[in-house]
PDB file of C-alpha atoms and ligand atoms in Angstrom:
ATOM      1  CA  MET A  24      16.950  10.607 -11.124  1.00  0.00           C
ATOM      2  CA  SER A  25      20.503  10.782 -10.141  1.00  0.00           C
ATOM      3  CA  ASP A  26      20.284  10.510  -6.136  1.00  0.00           C
ATOM      4  CA  ASP A  27      22.691   9.213  -3.778  1.00  0.00           C
ATOM      5  CA  VAL A  28      20.224   7.309  -1.424  1.00  0.00           C
ATOM      6  CA  THR A  29      18.526   4.146  -2.737  1.00  0.00           C
ATOM      7  CA  ILE A  30      14.666   3.863  -1.706  1.00  0.00           C
ATOM      8  CA  ARG A  31      13.426   0.769  -0.453  1.00  0.00           C
ATOM      9  CA  LEU A  32       9.547   0.696  -1.966  1.00  0.00           C
ATOM     10  CA  LEU A  33       6.988  -2.338  -0.799  1.00  0.00           C
ATOM     11  CA  GLY A  34       3.980  -2.837  -2.448  1.00  0.00           C
ATOM     12  CA  ILE A  35       1.052  -4.394  -1.098  1.00  0.00           C
ATOM     13  CA  SER A  36      -1.795  -5.893  -2.930  1.00  0.00           C
ATOM     14  CA  GLY A  37      -5.077  -6.204  -1.173  1.00  0.00           C
ATOM     15  CA  SER A  38      -6.829  -8.289  -3.763  1.00  0.00           C
ATOM     16  CA  PRO A  39      -7.477 -12.145  -3.429  1.00  0.00           C
ATOM     17  CA  ARG A  40      -6.835 -12.332  -7.092  1.00  0.00           C
ATOM     18  CA  LYS A  41      -3.830 -12.139  -9.503  1.00  0.00           C
ATOM     19  CA  LYS A  42      -5.727  -9.812 -11.410  1.00  0.00           C
ATOM     20  CA  SER A  43      -5.991  -5.783 -11.762  1.00  0.00           C
ATOM     21  CA  THR A  44      -4.703  -4.715  -8.191  1.00  0.00           C
ATOM     22  CA  ASP A  45      -1.777  -7.231  -8.651  1.00  0.00           C
ATOM     23  CA  TYR A  46      -1.261  -5.403 -12.056  1.00  0.00           C
ATOM     24  CA  ILE A  47      -1.168  -1.908 -10.820  1.00  0.00           C
ATOM     25  CA  VAL A  48       0.829  -2.505  -7.715  1.00  0.00           C
ATOM     26  CA  ASN A  49       3.449  -4.275  -9.809  1.00  0.00           C
ATOM     27  CA  GLU A  50       3.201  -1.312 -12.437  1.00  0.00           C
ATOM     28  CA  ALA A  51       4.199   0.936  -9.714  1.00  0.00           C
ATOM     29  CA  LEU A  52       7.202  -1.158  -8.606  1.00  0.00           C
ATOM     30  CA  ARG A  53       8.339  -1.493 -12.103  1.00  0.00           C
ATOM     31  CA  TYR A  54       7.868   2.281 -12.701  1.00  0.00           C
ATOM     32  CA  ALA A  55       9.910   3.083  -9.651  1.00  0.00           C
ATOM     33  CA  GLN A  56      12.651   0.852 -10.341  1.00  0.00           C
ATOM     34  CA  GLU A  57      13.169   1.738 -14.021  1.00  0.00           C
ATOM     35  CA  LYS A  58      13.001   5.330 -13.125  1.00  0.00           C
ATOM     36  CA  TYR A  59      14.415   5.779  -9.470  1.00  0.00           C
ATOM     37  CA  ASN A  60      16.456   2.728  -9.229  1.00  0.00           C
ATOM     38  CA  ALA A  61      14.395   1.784  -6.169  1.00  0.00           C
ATOM     39  CA  GLU A  62      14.783  -1.343  -4.358  1.00  0.00           C
ATOM     40  CA  VAL A  63      11.424  -3.091  -4.293  1.00  0.00           C
ATOM     41  CA  GLU A  64       9.290  -5.726  -2.204  1.00  0.00           C
ATOM     42  CA  TYR A  65       5.959  -7.123  -2.763  1.00  0.00           C
ATOM     43  CA  PHE A  66       3.310  -8.475  -0.867  1.00  0.00           C
ATOM     44  CA  SER A  67      -0.244 -10.094  -2.422  1.00  0.00           C
ATOM     45  CA  SER A  68      -2.810 -11.041  -0.262  1.00  0.00           C
ATOM     46  CA  ARG A  69      -3.482 -13.593  -2.795  1.00  0.00           C
ATOM     47  CA  GLY A  70      -3.780 -17.067  -0.916  1.00  0.00           C
ATOM     48  CA  LYS A  71      -2.458 -15.760   2.131  1.00  0.00           C
ATOM     49  CA  ASN A  72      -3.364 -16.904   5.320  1.00  0.00           C
ATOM     50  CA  MET A  73      -4.379 -13.665   7.246  1.00  0.00           C
ATOM     51  CA  LYS A  74      -6.328 -13.727  10.361  1.00  0.00           C
ATOM     52  CA  PHE A  75      -8.794 -10.563  11.607  1.00  0.00           C
ATOM     53  CA  CYS A  76      -7.260  -8.586  14.496  1.00  0.00           C
ATOM     54  CA  ILE A  77      -9.513 -10.308  17.530  1.00  0.00           C
ATOM     55  CA  HIS A  78      -8.710  -7.006  19.837  1.00  0.00           C
ATOM     56  CA  CYS A  79      -7.438  -9.679  22.335  1.00  0.00           C
ATOM     57  CA  ASP A  80      -4.487  -7.171  23.462  1.00  0.00           C
ATOM     58  CA  TYR A  81      -2.133  -9.378  23.645  1.00  0.00           C
ATOM     59  CA  CYS A  82       0.119  -7.200  21.390  1.00  0.00           C
ATOM     60  CA  VAL A  83      -0.803  -4.036  23.925  1.00  0.00           C
ATOM     61  CA  ARG A  84       0.280  -6.060  26.901  1.00  0.00           C
ATOM     62  CA  LYS A  85       3.381  -8.083  25.952  1.00  0.00           C
ATOM     63  CA  LYS A  86       4.506  -5.839  23.162  1.00  0.00           C
ATOM     64  CA  GLN A  87       5.945  -8.777  21.393  1.00  0.00           C
ATOM     65  CA  GLY A  88       3.909  -8.423  18.297  1.00  0.00           C
ATOM     66  CA  CYS A  89       0.766 -10.119  17.127  1.00  0.00           C
ATOM     67  CA  ILE A  90      -0.641 -13.326  18.905  1.00  0.00           C
ATOM     68  CA  HIS A  91      -1.413 -14.460  15.280  1.00  0.00           C
ATOM     69  CA  LYS A  92       1.635 -16.359  13.690  1.00  0.00           C
ATOM     70  CA  ASP A  93       0.403 -16.326  10.158  1.00  0.00           C
ATOM     71  CA  ASP A  94       1.048 -15.010   6.591  1.00  0.00           C
ATOM     72  CA  LEU A  95       1.363 -11.591   7.984  1.00  0.00           C
ATOM     73  CA  VAL A  96       4.380 -12.149   9.690  1.00  0.00           C
ATOM     74  CA  GLU A  97       6.388 -11.793   6.510  1.00  0.00           C
ATOM     75  CA  LEU A  98       4.781  -8.819   5.596  1.00  0.00           C
ATOM     76  CA  TYR A  99       5.801  -7.129   8.917  1.00  0.00           C
ATOM     77  CA  ASP A 100       9.079  -7.336   8.182  1.00  0.00           C
ATOM     78  CA  LYS A 101       8.859  -6.313   4.776  1.00  0.00           C
ATOM     79  CA  MET A 102       6.930  -3.008   6.150  1.00  0.00           C
ATOM     80  CA  LEU A 103       9.730  -2.221   8.661  1.00  0.00           C
ATOM     81  CA  TRP A 104      12.466  -2.938   5.811  1.00  0.00           C
ATOM     82  CA  ALA A 105      10.838  -0.521   3.623  1.00  0.00           C
ATOM     83  CA  ASP A 106      11.085   3.596   3.364  1.00  0.00           C
ATOM     84  CA  ALA A 107       7.849   3.763   1.390  1.00  0.00           C
ATOM     85  CA  TRP A 108       5.097   1.724   0.688  1.00  0.00           C
ATOM     86  CA  ILE A 109       2.172   1.834  -1.803  1.00  0.00           C
ATOM     87  CA  ILE A 110      -0.916  -0.064  -0.610  1.00  0.00           C
ATOM     88  CA  GLY A 111      -3.333  -1.031  -3.838  1.00  0.00           C
ATOM     89  CA  THR A 112      -6.731  -2.285  -3.007  1.00  0.00           C
ATOM     90  CA  PRO A 113      -9.745  -3.254  -4.998  1.00  0.00           C
ATOM     91  CA  VAL A 114     -13.137  -1.556  -4.388  1.00  0.00           C
ATOM     92  CA  TYR A 115     -15.321  -3.754  -2.554  1.00  0.00           C
ATOM     93  CA  GLN A 116     -19.019  -2.515  -1.815  1.00  0.00           C
ATOM     94  CA  GLY A 117     -17.406   1.509  -2.233  1.00  0.00           C
ATOM     95  CA  THR A 118     -14.366   1.133  -0.097  1.00  0.00           C
ATOM     96  CA  LEU A 119     -11.389  -1.007   0.380  1.00  0.00           C
ATOM     97  CA  SER A 120     -11.034  -4.979   0.333  1.00  0.00           C
ATOM     98  CA  GLY A 121     -11.269  -6.656   3.484  1.00  0.00           C
ATOM     99  CA  GLN A 122      -8.260  -8.056   3.088  1.00  0.00           C
ATOM    100  CA  THR A 123      -6.695  -4.536   2.612  1.00  0.00           C
ATOM    101  CA  LYS A 124      -8.372  -3.416   6.080  1.00  0.00           C
ATOM    102  CA  THR A 125      -7.349  -6.597   7.955  1.00  0.00           C
ATOM    103  CA  ILE A 126      -3.496  -5.864   6.816  1.00  0.00           C
ATOM    104  CA  MET A 127      -4.123  -2.408   8.103  1.00  0.00           C
ATOM    105  CA  ASP A 128      -5.678  -3.619  11.474  1.00  0.00           C
ATOM    106  CA  ARG A 129      -3.031  -6.031  12.164  1.00  0.00           C
ATOM    107  CA  CYS A 130      -0.690  -3.188  12.200  1.00  0.00           C
ATOM    108  CA  ARG A 131      -1.872  -2.318  15.709  1.00  0.00           C
ATOM    109  CA  ALA A 132       0.454  -5.071  16.720  1.00  0.00           C
ATOM    110  CA  VAL A 133       3.655  -3.616  15.342  1.00  0.00           C
ATOM    111  CA  VAL A 134       2.769  -0.339  16.698  1.00  0.00           C
ATOM    112  CA  ALA A 135       2.181  -1.364  20.119  1.00  0.00           C
ATOM    113  CA  ARG A 136       5.508  -3.057  20.246  1.00  0.00           C
ATOM    114  CA  ASP A 137       6.908   0.066  18.871  1.00  0.00           C
ATOM    115  CA  PRO A 138       4.918   3.051  18.755  1.00  0.00           C
ATOM    116  CA  LYS A 139       7.721   4.625  16.046  1.00  0.00           C
ATOM    117  CA  ALA A 140       7.764   1.678  14.069  1.00  0.00           C
ATOM    118  CA  PHE A 141       6.196   3.251  10.979  1.00  0.00           C
ATOM    119  CA  MET A 142       6.845   6.887  11.756  1.00  0.00           C
ATOM    120  CA  ASN A 143       8.131   9.164   8.926  1.00  0.00           C
ATOM    121  CA  LYS A 144       7.942   6.131   6.348  1.00  0.00           C
ATOM    122  CA  VAL A 145       6.041   7.579   3.290  1.00  0.00           C
ATOM    123  CA  GLY A 146       2.967   5.907   2.072  1.00  0.00           C
ATOM    124  CA  ALA A 147       0.622   6.144  -1.184  1.00  0.00           C
ATOM    125  CA  ALA A 148      -2.365   4.664  -2.006  1.00  0.00           C
ATOM    126  CA  ALA A 149      -4.068   3.236  -5.269  1.00  0.00           C
ATOM    127  CA  ALA A 150      -7.554   1.689  -5.897  1.00  0.00           C
ATOM    128  CA  VAL A 151      -9.237  -0.123  -8.721  1.00  0.00           C
ATOM    129  CA  GLY A 152     -12.838  -0.327  -9.072  1.00  0.00           C
ATOM    130  CA  GLY A 153     -15.234  -2.182 -11.533  1.00  0.00           C
ATOM    131  CA  ASP A 154     -17.118   0.914 -11.947  1.00  0.00           C
ATOM    132  CA  ARG A 155     -15.649   4.436 -13.220  1.00  0.00           C
ATOM    133  CA  MET A 156     -16.878   6.024  -9.907  1.00  0.00           C
ATOM    134  CA  GLY A 157     -17.236   3.010  -7.795  1.00  0.00           C
ATOM    135  CA  GLY A 158     -15.856   4.209  -4.675  1.00  0.00           C
ATOM    136  CA  GLN A 159     -11.999   4.442  -5.532  1.00  0.00           C
ATOM    137  CA  GLU A 160     -11.697   7.560  -3.706  1.00  0.00           C
ATOM    138  CA  PRO A 161     -13.348   6.291  -0.567  1.00  0.00           C
ATOM    139  CA  ALA A 162     -11.105   3.317  -0.600  1.00  0.00           C
ATOM    140  CA  ILE A 163      -7.647   5.518  -1.108  1.00  0.00           C
ATOM    141  CA  GLN A 164      -9.087   7.951   1.534  1.00  0.00           C
ATOM    142  CA  ASN A 165      -9.233   5.025   4.464  1.00  0.00           C
ATOM    143  CA  ILE A 166      -5.439   3.968   3.199  1.00  0.00           C
ATOM    144  CA  LEU A 167      -4.618   7.751   3.892  1.00  0.00           C
ATOM    145  CA  ASN A 168      -6.141   7.874   7.264  1.00  0.00           C
ATOM    146  CA  PHE A 169      -4.235   4.714   8.242  1.00  0.00           C
ATOM    147  CA  TYR A 170      -1.229   6.356   7.143  1.00  0.00           C
ATOM    148  CA  VAL A 171      -1.819   9.644   9.197  1.00  0.00           C
ATOM    149  CA  ILE A 172      -2.610   7.439  12.233  1.00  0.00           C
ATOM    150  CA  SER A 173       0.630   5.577  12.166  1.00  0.00           C
ATOM    151  CA  GLU A 174       2.427   8.829  12.064  1.00  0.00           C
ATOM    152  CA  MET A 175       3.742   7.869   8.366  1.00  0.00           C
ATOM    153  CA  ILE A 176       3.632  10.768   5.754  1.00  0.00           C
ATOM    154  CA  PRO A 177       0.732  10.230   3.084  1.00  0.00           C
ATOM    155  CA  VAL A 178       1.302  11.584  -0.105  1.00  0.00           C
ATOM    156  CA  ALA A 179      -0.601  11.495  -3.667  1.00  0.00           C
ATOM    157  CA  GLY A 180       0.435  12.851  -7.138  1.00  0.00           C
ATOM    158  CA  GLY A 181      -1.335  16.360  -6.923  1.00  0.00           C
ATOM    159  CA  SER A 182      -4.230  18.105  -8.705  1.00  0.00           C
ATOM    160  CA  PHE A 183      -5.150  17.680 -12.503  1.00  0.00           C
ATOM    161  CA  GLY A 184      -5.474  13.939 -12.512  1.00  0.00           C
ATOM    162  CA  SER A 185      -3.861  12.206  -9.600  1.00  0.00           C
ATOM    163  CA  ASN A 186      -5.535  13.930  -6.437  1.00  0.00           C
ATOM    164  CA  LEU A 187      -5.538  11.492  -4.129  1.00  0.00           C
ATOM    165  CA  GLY A 188      -3.356   8.518  -5.644  1.00  0.00           C
ATOM    166  CA  GLY A 189      -3.749   6.189  -8.125  1.00  0.00           C
ATOM    167  CA  THR A 190      -7.301   5.559  -9.393  1.00  0.00           C
ATOM    168  CA  PHE A 191      -8.541   3.060 -11.929  1.00  0.00           C
ATOM    169  CA  TRP A 192     -11.241   1.760 -13.655  1.00  0.00           C
ATOM    170  CA  SER A 193     -10.918  -1.700 -14.597  1.00  0.00           C
ATOM    171  CA  LYS A 194     -14.381  -2.573 -16.193  1.00  0.00           C
ATOM    172  CA  ASP A 195     -14.176  -5.895 -14.101  1.00  0.00           C
ATOM    173  CA  LYS A 196     -11.573  -7.124 -16.968  1.00  0.00           C
ATOM    174  CA  GLY A 197      -8.861  -7.813 -14.508  1.00  0.00           C
ATOM    175  CA  ALA A 198      -5.244  -6.791 -15.022  1.00  0.00           C
ATOM    176  CA  GLU A 199      -6.230  -6.240 -18.969  1.00  0.00           C
ATOM    177  CA  GLY A 200      -8.873  -3.447 -18.112  1.00  0.00           C
ATOM    178  CA  ALA A 201      -6.357  -1.666 -15.555  1.00  0.00           C
ATOM    179  CA  ALA A 202      -3.457  -1.561 -18.115  1.00  0.00           C
ATOM    180  CA  ASP A 203      -5.957   0.067 -20.615  1.00  0.00           C
ATOM    181  CA  ASP A 204      -6.941   2.675 -18.207  1.00  0.00           C
ATOM    182  CA  SER A 205      -4.634   5.483 -19.449  1.00  0.00           C
ATOM    183  CA  GLU A 206      -5.540   7.947 -17.061  1.00  0.00           C
ATOM    184  CA  GLY A 207      -5.424   5.565 -14.292  1.00  0.00           C
ATOM    185  CA  ILE A 208      -1.731   4.676 -15.433  1.00  0.00           C
ATOM    186  CA  ARG A 209      -0.762   8.403 -15.388  1.00  0.00           C
ATOM    187  CA  SER A 210      -2.436   9.135 -11.582  1.00  0.00           C
ATOM    188  CA  LEU A 211      -0.390   6.172 -10.498  1.00  0.00           C
ATOM    189  CA  HIS A 212       3.003   7.111 -11.986  1.00  0.00           C
ATOM    190  CA  ARG A 213       2.543  10.757 -10.722  1.00  0.00           C
ATOM    191  CA  THR A 214       1.949   9.400  -7.391  1.00  0.00           C
ATOM    192  CA  VAL A 215       4.959   7.326  -7.918  1.00  0.00           C
ATOM    193  CA  ASN A 216       7.064  10.296  -8.291  1.00  0.00           C
ATOM    194  CA  LYS A 217       5.699  11.980  -5.475  1.00  0.00           C
ATOM    195  CA  LEU A 218       6.204   9.267  -3.479  1.00  0.00           C
ATOM    196  CA  MET A 219       9.801   8.539  -4.666  1.00  0.00           C
ATOM    197  CA  LYS A 220      10.565  12.272  -4.271  1.00  0.00           C
ATOM    198  CA  THR A 221       9.391  12.667  -0.609  1.00  0.00           C
ATOM    199  CA  ALA A 222      10.864   9.370   0.765  1.00  0.00           C
ATOM    200  CA  THR A 223      14.381  10.707  -0.822  1.00  0.00           C
ATOM    201  CA  MET A 224      13.821  13.704   1.069  1.00  0.00           C
ATOM    202  CA  MET A 225      12.824  11.959   4.005  1.00  0.00           C
ATOM    203  CA  LYS A 226      15.994   9.541   3.823  1.00  0.00           C
ATOM    204  CA  LYS A 227      18.248  12.300   3.242  1.00  0.00           C
ATOM    205  CA  ILE A 228      17.080  14.111   6.245  1.00  0.00           C
ATOM    206  CA  LYS A 229      17.406  11.178   8.521  1.00  0.00           C
TER     207      LYS A 229
HETATM  208  C1  FMN B 311     -17.238  -7.762  -3.058  1.00  0.00           C
HETATM  209  C2  FMN B 311     -16.759  -6.823  -4.384  1.00  0.00           C
HETATM  210  C3  FMN B 311     -17.740  -6.143  -4.189  1.00  0.00           C
HETATM  211  C4  FMN B 311     -17.301  -5.083  -5.466  1.00  0.00           C
HETATM  212  N1  FMN B 311     -17.934  -3.817  -5.044  1.00  0.00           N
HETATM  213  C5  FMN B 311     -17.396  -2.677  -5.980  1.00  0.00           C
HETATM  214  C6  FMN B 311     -17.910  -1.382  -6.107  1.00  0.00           C
HETATM  215  O1  FMN B 311     -18.402  -1.194  -4.788  1.00  0.00           O
HETATM  216  N2  FMN B 311     -17.520  -0.501  -6.777  1.00  0.00           N
HETATM  217  C7  FMN B 311     -16.610  -0.805  -8.195  1.00  0.00           C
HETATM  218  O2  FMN B 311     -16.455   0.041  -8.650  1.00  0.00           O
HETATM  219  N3  FMN B 311     -16.452  -2.379  -8.249  1.00  0.00           N
HETATM  220  C8  FMN B 311     -16.635  -3.255  -7.345  1.00  0.00           C
HETATM  221  N4  FMN B 311     -16.404  -4.558  -7.289  1.00  0.00           N
HETATM  222  C9  FMN B 311     -15.444  -4.816  -8.688  1.00  0.00           C
HETATM  223  C10 FMN B 311     -14.087  -4.808  -8.216  1.00  0.00           C
HETATM  224  O3  FMN B 311     -13.584  -3.495  -7.719  1.00  0.00           O
HETATM  225  C11 FMN B 311     -13.197  -4.869  -9.540  1.00  0.00           C
HETATM  226  O4  FMN B 311     -13.544  -5.946 -10.515  1.00  0.00           O
HETATM  227  C12 FMN B 311     -11.815  -4.745  -9.307  1.00  0.00           C
HETATM  228  O5  FMN B 311     -11.036  -4.504 -10.596  1.00  0.00           O
HETATM  229  C13 FMN B 311     -11.376  -6.143  -8.722  1.00  0.00           C
HETATM  230  O6  FMN B 311     -10.273  -6.066  -8.612  1.00  0.00           O
HETATM  231  P1  FMN B 311      -9.138  -7.480  -8.813  1.00  0.00           P
HETATM  232  O7  FMN B 311      -9.111  -7.692 -10.221  1.00  0.00           O
HETATM  233  O8  FMN B 311      -7.449  -7.025  -8.357  1.00  0.00           O
HETATM  234  O9  FMN B 311      -9.502  -8.411  -8.254  1.00  0.00           O
HETATM  235  C14 FMN B 311     -16.404  -5.309  -6.486  1.00  0.00           C
HETATM  236  C15 FMN B 311     -16.021  -6.921  -6.420  1.00  0.00           C
HETATM  237  C16 FMN B 311     -16.350  -7.671  -5.428  1.00  0.00           C
HETATM  238  C17 FMN B 311     -15.623  -9.013  -5.478  1.00  0.00           C
END
């Protein structure tokens, strides 16, 4: 796509492993780089020190960010840098992983400091389950809700295959399982197409 704006895309994996979620988020970044010349950054939950939000309200009272100075400080910077995000989560108990939820909860601190911090950034989601219908859509829906609450613009790839975002069936076979899911790859690429086109439009308006 020959456009005069370069989109900064952040991929986030909410998996503690370097397996299927890591694969699908990196596939989204690879595709966006190759097809749209996107600048990309990646954050994986793997091995990270990420504390739960403890609802101390330090962020609301002080407006200086989160009381926790852990590995999410690095992610906050990447979130602010990016025009568009794609969050990938493994499906745990029919919904998103605890790591993905912790990341979303901890964003309260960023928005408490600056309510417009994420406004009009564009967000997409992808989920990978061990089962064919294991809760991918509830997982994605939670991420899309988070984008709405953050005043971002949630997108997905559209009807007939990419309804709410990238949906994968790994068969519990890690990266290889996700890579073998051709319908999942198609749903992801269509989601990235929409993400990049919407982010380009938004950046041009700005
Ligand atoms: C605690 C836990 C709960 C899980 N619950 C589900 C589930 O409800 N539905 C499902 O399809 N897969 C479930 N799985 C399987 C993972 O979603 C699947 O293996 C996924 O590909 C893991 O992502 P990863 O390779 O990035 O770790 C669960 C796995 C774990 C560890």
